[in-house]
Every structure is written in structure tokens, then in C-alpha cells.
Amino acid sequence: VGYYAVTAKHCVHADETYFLVFDEDSDRPYIKADLLFTTDDTDLAVLGFITTDKLPVIPLGDETLESIGSPVVNVSSPLGLGKLYFDGHIAAMKLRDRVQADGVPDPVVLQLPAAGGESRSAICSPAQEAIIGIVVMIYIPDNGGSIATTAVPVSQLKHALVEYAQASKEKE
């Protein structure tokens, strides 16, 4: 069975080997993954791996079904502190229906106040029970102001996956 794992590009390096942890208490807690591709414009990276284990999968949702004020959740492990749950809401959205001349959707951003998490973690919509964004930046101001989490909406990830599949098919 083949799987994808999505992370932030700034969290990976092309010359490294990746091992994903799904269950630290299992006989095989680590699964080797390969870096498949990265995107320059959205700071996304996609790892691929194969396992015979049946892993839980969170589907990709549609951020355009959400609006400012929509509740979101994030489960991550910032600074290696273990699994932490954060909840918040969408504070700003930069979503555009139009596409650029080359057919690529305009860059989009979801911003969440005090949603916590860490780069590479998923922002999920409880209403859709799906991922709607991948965290690429957490802004913590020096003056003690509000923390802001910035995520790339999944529409950008879906677009990158389609391009990767087309490029892979052309190589065959």
C-alpha cells in the first residue's frame, strides 16, 4: 500500500533519509520514507512510503467550504513535547477563484490566531473531518502579541500532487 506524508519544505533536505513514526510502542515504530517532491511557491514537501500496515488516513478537504470564524483543530508535537491538541478558528483567508495564465491557482493562505501547532502539521476542519491546510509558519511576536499560524490550503497541495503525477507519467 502506498501512502503520502505532507510536510513543510523548510523541514526537509534532499540528501537526508526520512523515518516516520506512527506508533512508538509497536514492534516497528519507524517506516522509511522517500522525498518525492517539493514546491518552491508554497513551501510544501511530499514524502512517499510503502507499508503493509493499515494506517489511518485523514482525507483532504476543501478550504473554500470554510469561512472566517470557522473552527479548526491541529494535533502536533511542537519541540518534541508529545502529541498536543490545539483548537482555534480561521482569522483570515486569501482565497481566489481566478487562476494565473498558466492555469495555476493564485497563491492562497489561511491564518489562524493562537492555533499553535508546528510547521508541517495539518489544520483540520471538524465540520469536514478533513485536512484543509498544512502549517508552514508560526509567528510569535517579541512583544507578547498574538500568535499567528499560517497554513497553505489543501487546494495548493492537490494541485502539486496532480503536477507530480503528470510528470511521473511522462517519465515512464
PDB file of C-alpha atoms in Angstrom:
ATOM      1  CA  VAL A   1       0.000   0.000   0.000  1.00  0.00           C
ATOM      2  CA  GLY A   2       1.416   3.394  -0.953  1.00  0.00           C
ATOM      3  CA  TYR A   3       0.983   6.491   1.194  1.00  0.00           C
ATOM      4  CA  TYR A   4       1.911  10.168   1.068  1.00  0.00           C
ATOM      5  CA  ALA A   5       3.046  12.244   4.034  1.00  0.00           C
ATOM      6  CA  VAL A   6       2.943  16.023   3.651  1.00  0.00           C
ATOM      7  CA  THR A   7       5.284  18.398   5.435  1.00  0.00           C
ATOM      8  CA  ALA A   8       6.799  21.851   5.022  1.00  0.00           C
ATOM      9  CA  LYS A   9       9.678  22.153   2.542  1.00  0.00           C
ATOM     10  CA  HIS A  10      11.799  24.064   5.045  1.00  0.00           C
ATOM     11  CA  CYS A  11      11.621  20.984   7.334  1.00  0.00           C
ATOM     12  CA  VAL A  12      13.294  18.620   4.838  1.00  0.00           C
ATOM     13  CA  HIS A  13      16.566  18.329   2.927  1.00  0.00           C
ATOM     14  CA  ALA A  14      17.007  16.413  -0.320  1.00  0.00           C
ATOM     15  CA  ASP A  15      20.060  14.473   0.877  1.00  0.00           C
ATOM     16  CA  GLU A  16      18.512  13.055   4.061  1.00  0.00           C
ATOM     17  CA  THR A  17      16.828   9.743   4.854  1.00  0.00           C
ATOM     18  CA  TYR A  18      13.406  10.013   6.469  1.00  0.00           C
ATOM     19  CA  PHE A  19      11.795   7.715   9.005  1.00  0.00           C
ATOM     20  CA  LEU A  20       8.203   8.375  10.010  1.00  0.00           C
ATOM     21  CA  VAL A  21       6.920   7.420  13.460  1.00  0.00           C
ATOM     22  CA  PHE A  22       3.321   6.231  13.744  1.00  0.00           C
ATOM     23  CA  ASP A  23       3.297   4.124  16.908  1.00  0.00           C
ATOM     24  CA  GLU A  24       6.295   4.349  19.218  1.00  0.00           C
ATOM     25  CA  ASP A  25       5.102   1.290  21.169  1.00  0.00           C
ATOM     26  CA  SER A  26       4.889  -1.067  18.171  1.00  0.00           C
ATOM     27  CA  ASP A  27       7.452  -3.649  17.110  1.00  0.00           C
ATOM     28  CA  ARG A  28       8.229  -1.475  14.061  1.00  0.00           C
ATOM     29  CA  PRO A  29       7.747   2.130  15.144  1.00  0.00           C
ATOM     30  CA  TYR A  30       9.588   3.627  12.151  1.00  0.00           C
ATOM     31  CA  ILE A  31       8.719   3.493   8.457  1.00  0.00           C
ATOM     32  CA  LYS A  32      11.285   4.658   5.873  1.00  0.00           C
ATOM     33  CA  ALA A  33      10.015   7.350   3.505  1.00  0.00           C
ATOM     34  CA  ASP A  34      11.419   8.953   0.359  1.00  0.00           C
ATOM     35  CA  LEU A  35      11.233  12.638  -0.516  1.00  0.00           C
ATOM     36  CA  LEU A  36       9.115  12.676  -3.698  1.00  0.00           C
ATOM     37  CA  PHE A  37       8.958  16.401  -4.427  1.00  0.00           C
ATOM     38  CA  THR A  38       8.902  19.901  -3.001  1.00  0.00           C
ATOM     39  CA  THR A  39       7.240  23.110  -4.155  1.00  0.00           C
ATOM     40  CA  ASP A  40       9.002  26.446  -4.248  1.00  0.00           C
ATOM     41  CA  ASP A  41       5.930  28.652  -4.207  1.00  0.00           C
ATOM     42  CA  THR A  42       4.043  27.035  -1.313  1.00  0.00           C
ATOM     43  CA  ASP A  43       6.797  25.587   0.948  1.00  0.00           C
ATOM     44  CA  LEU A  44       5.310  22.088   0.726  1.00  0.00           C
ATOM     45  CA  ALA A  45       7.147  18.763   0.566  1.00  0.00           C
ATOM     46  CA  VAL A  46       5.669  15.336  -0.057  1.00  0.00           C
ATOM     47  CA  LEU A  47       7.187  12.090   1.196  1.00  0.00           C
ATOM     48  CA  GLY A  48       6.130   8.693  -0.086  1.00  0.00           C
ATOM     49  CA  PHE A  49       6.280   5.344   1.661  1.00  0.00           C
ATOM     50  CA  ILE A  50       5.029   1.807   1.366  1.00  0.00           C
ATOM     51  CA  THR A  51       3.853  -0.356   4.235  1.00  0.00           C
ATOM     52  CA  THR A  52       1.707  -3.421   4.661  1.00  0.00           C
ATOM     53  CA  ASP A  53       0.304  -1.853   7.837  1.00  0.00           C
ATOM     54  CA  LYS A  54      -3.182  -0.390   7.570  1.00  0.00           C
ATOM     55  CA  LEU A  55      -2.712   3.218   8.665  1.00  0.00           C
ATOM     56  CA  PRO A  56      -5.440   5.721   9.488  1.00  0.00           C
ATOM     57  CA  VAL A  57      -5.770   8.361   6.800  1.00  0.00           C
ATOM     58  CA  ILE A  58      -7.254  11.844   7.119  1.00  0.00           C
ATOM     59  CA  PRO A  59      -8.852  12.915   3.835  1.00  0.00           C
ATOM     60  CA  LEU A  60      -8.069  16.192   2.113  1.00  0.00           C
ATOM     61  CA  GLY A  61     -10.953  18.625   2.426  1.00  0.00           C
ATOM     62  CA  ASP A  62     -11.893  21.839   0.672  1.00  0.00           C
ATOM     63  CA  GLU A  63     -10.852  25.089   2.329  1.00  0.00           C
ATOM     64  CA  THR A  64     -13.325  27.042   0.185  1.00  0.00           C
ATOM     65  CA  LEU A  65     -16.164  25.482   2.227  1.00  0.00           C
ATOM     66  CA  GLU A  66     -14.815  27.299   5.306  1.00  0.00           C
ATOM     67  CA  SER A  67     -15.035  30.971   6.210  1.00  0.00           C
ATOM     68  CA  ILE A  68     -13.551  33.427   8.660  1.00  0.00           C
ATOM     69  CA  GLY A  69     -14.540  32.223  12.108  1.00  0.00           C
ATOM     70  CA  SER A  70     -14.763  28.544  11.128  1.00  0.00           C
ATOM     71  CA  PRO A  71     -13.386  26.317  13.900  1.00  0.00           C
ATOM     72  CA  VAL A  72     -10.217  24.329  13.188  1.00  0.00           C
ATOM     73  CA  VAL A  73      -8.047  21.871  15.107  1.00  0.00           C
ATOM     74  CA  ASN A  74      -4.403  20.856  14.957  1.00  0.00           C
ATOM     75  CA  VAL A  75      -2.666  17.902  16.582  1.00  0.00           C
ATOM     76  CA  SER A  76       1.103  18.158  16.513  1.00  0.00           C
ATOM     77  CA  SER A  77       4.252  17.701  18.537  1.00  0.00           C
ATOM     78  CA  PRO A  78       5.956  21.096  18.792  1.00  0.00           C
ATOM     79  CA  LEU A  79       9.505  20.955  20.113  1.00  0.00           C
ATOM     80  CA  GLY A  80       9.137  17.195  20.644  1.00  0.00           C
ATOM     81  CA  LEU A  81       6.732  17.725  23.550  1.00  0.00           C
ATOM     82  CA  GLY A  82       4.499  14.843  22.501  1.00  0.00           C
ATOM     83  CA  LYS A  83       1.079  14.982  20.931  1.00  0.00           C
ATOM     84  CA  LEU A  84      -0.640  18.271  21.703  1.00  0.00           C
ATOM     85  CA  TYR A  85      -4.133  19.380  20.682  1.00  0.00           C
ATOM     86  CA  PHE A  86      -4.790  22.956  19.619  1.00  0.00           C
ATOM     87  CA  ASP A  87      -8.070  24.484  18.603  1.00  0.00           C
ATOM     88  CA  GLY A  88      -8.761  27.844  17.074  1.00  0.00           C
ATOM     89  CA  HIS A  89     -10.562  29.436  14.185  1.00  0.00           C
ATOM     90  CA  ILE A  90      -9.793  30.864  10.781  1.00  0.00           C
ATOM     91  CA  ALA A  91      -8.916  34.517  11.232  1.00  0.00           C
ATOM     92  CA  ALA A  92      -8.053  35.415   7.633  1.00  0.00           C
ATOM     93  CA  MET A  93      -8.326  33.773   4.252  1.00  0.00           C
ATOM     94  CA  LYS A  94      -6.727  34.731   0.997  1.00  0.00           C
ATOM     95  CA  LEU A  95      -8.577  32.557  -1.493  1.00  0.00           C
ATOM     96  CA  ARG A  96      -9.134  33.415  -5.117  1.00  0.00           C
ATOM     97  CA  ASP A  97     -11.278  31.707  -7.711  1.00  0.00           C
ATOM     98  CA  ARG A  98      -9.210  33.012 -10.593  1.00  0.00           C
ATOM     99  CA  VAL A  99      -6.139  31.253 -11.899  1.00  0.00           C
ATOM    100  CA  GLN A 100      -2.939  32.587 -13.356  1.00  0.00           C
ATOM    101  CA  ALA A 101      -2.247  32.428 -17.103  1.00  0.00           C
ATOM    102  CA  ASP A 102      -0.503  29.047 -16.725  1.00  0.00           C
ATOM    103  CA  GLY A 103      -3.569  27.541 -15.021  1.00  0.00           C
ATOM    104  CA  VAL A 104      -2.039  27.546 -11.536  1.00  0.00           C
ATOM    105  CA  PRO A 105      -4.358  28.902  -8.825  1.00  0.00           C
ATOM    106  CA  ASP A 106      -3.213  32.148  -7.239  1.00  0.00           C
ATOM    107  CA  PRO A 107      -1.285  31.629  -4.000  1.00  0.00           C
ATOM    108  CA  VAL A 108      -3.583  31.293  -1.015  1.00  0.00           C
ATOM    109  CA  VAL A 109      -3.151  31.476   2.735  1.00  0.00           C
ATOM    110  CA  LEU A 110      -5.142  30.545   5.831  1.00  0.00           C
ATOM    111  CA  GLN A 111      -4.281  32.386   9.035  1.00  0.00           C
ATOM    112  CA  LEU A 112      -5.282  31.188  12.462  1.00  0.00           C
ATOM    113  CA  PRO A 113      -4.793  33.107  15.707  1.00  0.00           C
ATOM    114  CA  ALA A 114      -3.220  31.180  18.566  1.00  0.00           C
ATOM    115  CA  ALA A 115      -3.898  27.862  16.839  1.00  0.00           C
ATOM    116  CA  GLY A 116      -0.485  26.594  17.863  1.00  0.00           C
ATOM    117  CA  GLY A 117       0.985  23.551  16.238  1.00  0.00           C
ATOM    118  CA  GLU A 118       4.200  23.449  14.296  1.00  0.00           C
ATOM    119  CA  SER A 119       5.418  23.686  10.739  1.00  0.00           C
ATOM    120  CA  ARG A 120       4.437  20.544   8.831  1.00  0.00           C
ATOM    121  CA  SER A 121       1.337  19.764  10.877  1.00  0.00           C
ATOM    122  CA  ALA A 122      -2.201  19.666   9.482  1.00  0.00           C
ATOM    123  CA  ILE A 123      -5.014  22.103  10.119  1.00  0.00           C
ATOM    124  CA  CYS A 124      -8.274  20.142  10.150  1.00  0.00           C
ATOM    125  CA  SER A 125     -11.884  21.161   9.790  1.00  0.00           C
ATOM    126  CA  PRO A 126     -14.098  19.412  12.360  1.00  0.00           C
ATOM    127  CA  ALA A 127     -17.120  20.039  10.106  1.00  0.00           C
ATOM    128  CA  GLN A 128     -15.498  18.271   7.139  1.00  0.00           C
ATOM    129  CA  GLU A 129     -13.452  15.825   9.235  1.00  0.00           C
ATOM    130  CA  ALA A 130     -10.671  16.584   6.781  1.00  0.00           C
ATOM    131  CA  ILE A 131      -7.382  18.438   6.368  1.00  0.00           C
ATOM    132  CA  ILE A 132      -7.836  21.942   4.981  1.00  0.00           C
ATOM    133  CA  GLY A 133      -4.294  23.302   5.375  1.00  0.00           C
ATOM    134  CA  ILE A 134      -0.648  22.463   6.070  1.00  0.00           C
ATOM    135  CA  VAL A 135       1.157  24.707   8.570  1.00  0.00           C
ATOM    136  CA  VAL A 136       4.221  26.396   7.094  1.00  0.00           C
ATOM    137  CA  MET A 137       4.826  29.203   9.592  1.00  0.00           C
ATOM    138  CA  ILE A 138       4.082  30.179  13.178  1.00  0.00           C
ATOM    139  CA  TYR A 139       4.605  33.839  14.051  1.00  0.00           C
ATOM    140  CA  ILE A 140       5.321  34.597  17.703  1.00  0.00           C
ATOM    141  CA  PRO A 141       5.898  38.335  18.186  1.00  0.00           C
ATOM    142  CA  ASP A 142       8.641  39.532  20.530  1.00  0.00           C
ATOM    143  CA  ASN A 143       6.265  41.969  22.225  1.00  0.00           C
ATOM    144  CA  GLY A 144       3.965  39.230  23.513  1.00  0.00           C
ATOM    145  CA  GLY A 145       1.232  39.939  20.980  1.00  0.00           C
ATOM    146  CA  SER A 146      -0.979  37.372  19.320  1.00  0.00           C
ATOM    147  CA  ILE A 147       0.492  34.200  17.862  1.00  0.00           C
ATOM    148  CA  ALA A 148      -0.496  33.617  14.236  1.00  0.00           C
ATOM    149  CA  THR A 149      -0.317  30.293  12.429  1.00  0.00           C
ATOM    150  CA  THR A 150      -0.093  30.367   8.630  1.00  0.00           C
ATOM    151  CA  ALA A 151      -1.130  27.356   6.571  1.00  0.00           C
ATOM    152  CA  VAL A 152      -1.121  26.547   2.882  1.00  0.00           C
ATOM    153  CA  PRO A 153      -4.634  25.429   1.867  1.00  0.00           C
ATOM    154  CA  VAL A 154      -5.002  21.886   0.549  1.00  0.00           C
ATOM    155  CA  SER A 155      -6.071  23.107  -2.894  1.00  0.00           C
ATOM    156  CA  GLN A 156      -2.412  24.003  -3.434  1.00  0.00           C
ATOM    157  CA  LEU A 157      -1.347  20.525  -2.279  1.00  0.00           C
ATOM    158  CA  LYS A 158      -3.890  18.876  -4.583  1.00  0.00           C
ATOM    159  CA  HIS A 159      -2.565  20.944  -7.494  1.00  0.00           C
ATOM    160  CA  ALA A 160       1.035  19.903  -6.682  1.00  0.00           C
ATOM    161  CA  LEU A 161       0.037  16.219  -6.461  1.00  0.00           C
ATOM    162  CA  VAL A 162      -1.596  16.397  -9.912  1.00  0.00           C
ATOM    163  CA  GLU A 163       1.539  18.011 -11.386  1.00  0.00           C
ATOM    164  CA  TYR A 164       3.729  15.330  -9.748  1.00  0.00           C
ATOM    165  CA  ALA A 165       1.542  12.532 -11.139  1.00  0.00           C
ATOM    166  CA  GLN A 166       1.654  14.037 -14.647  1.00  0.00           C
ATOM    167  CA  ALA A 167       5.445  14.476 -14.507  1.00  0.00           C
ATOM    168  CA  SER A 168       5.881  10.895 -13.248  1.00  0.00           C
ATOM    169  CA  LYS A 169       3.674   9.570 -16.047  1.00  0.00           C
ATOM    170  CA  GLU A 170       5.707  11.478 -18.648  1.00  0.00           C
ATOM    171  CA  LYS A 171       8.928   9.866 -17.346  1.00  0.00           C
ATOM    172  CA  GLU A 172       7.557   6.362 -17.958  1.00  0.00           C
TER     173      GLU A 172
END
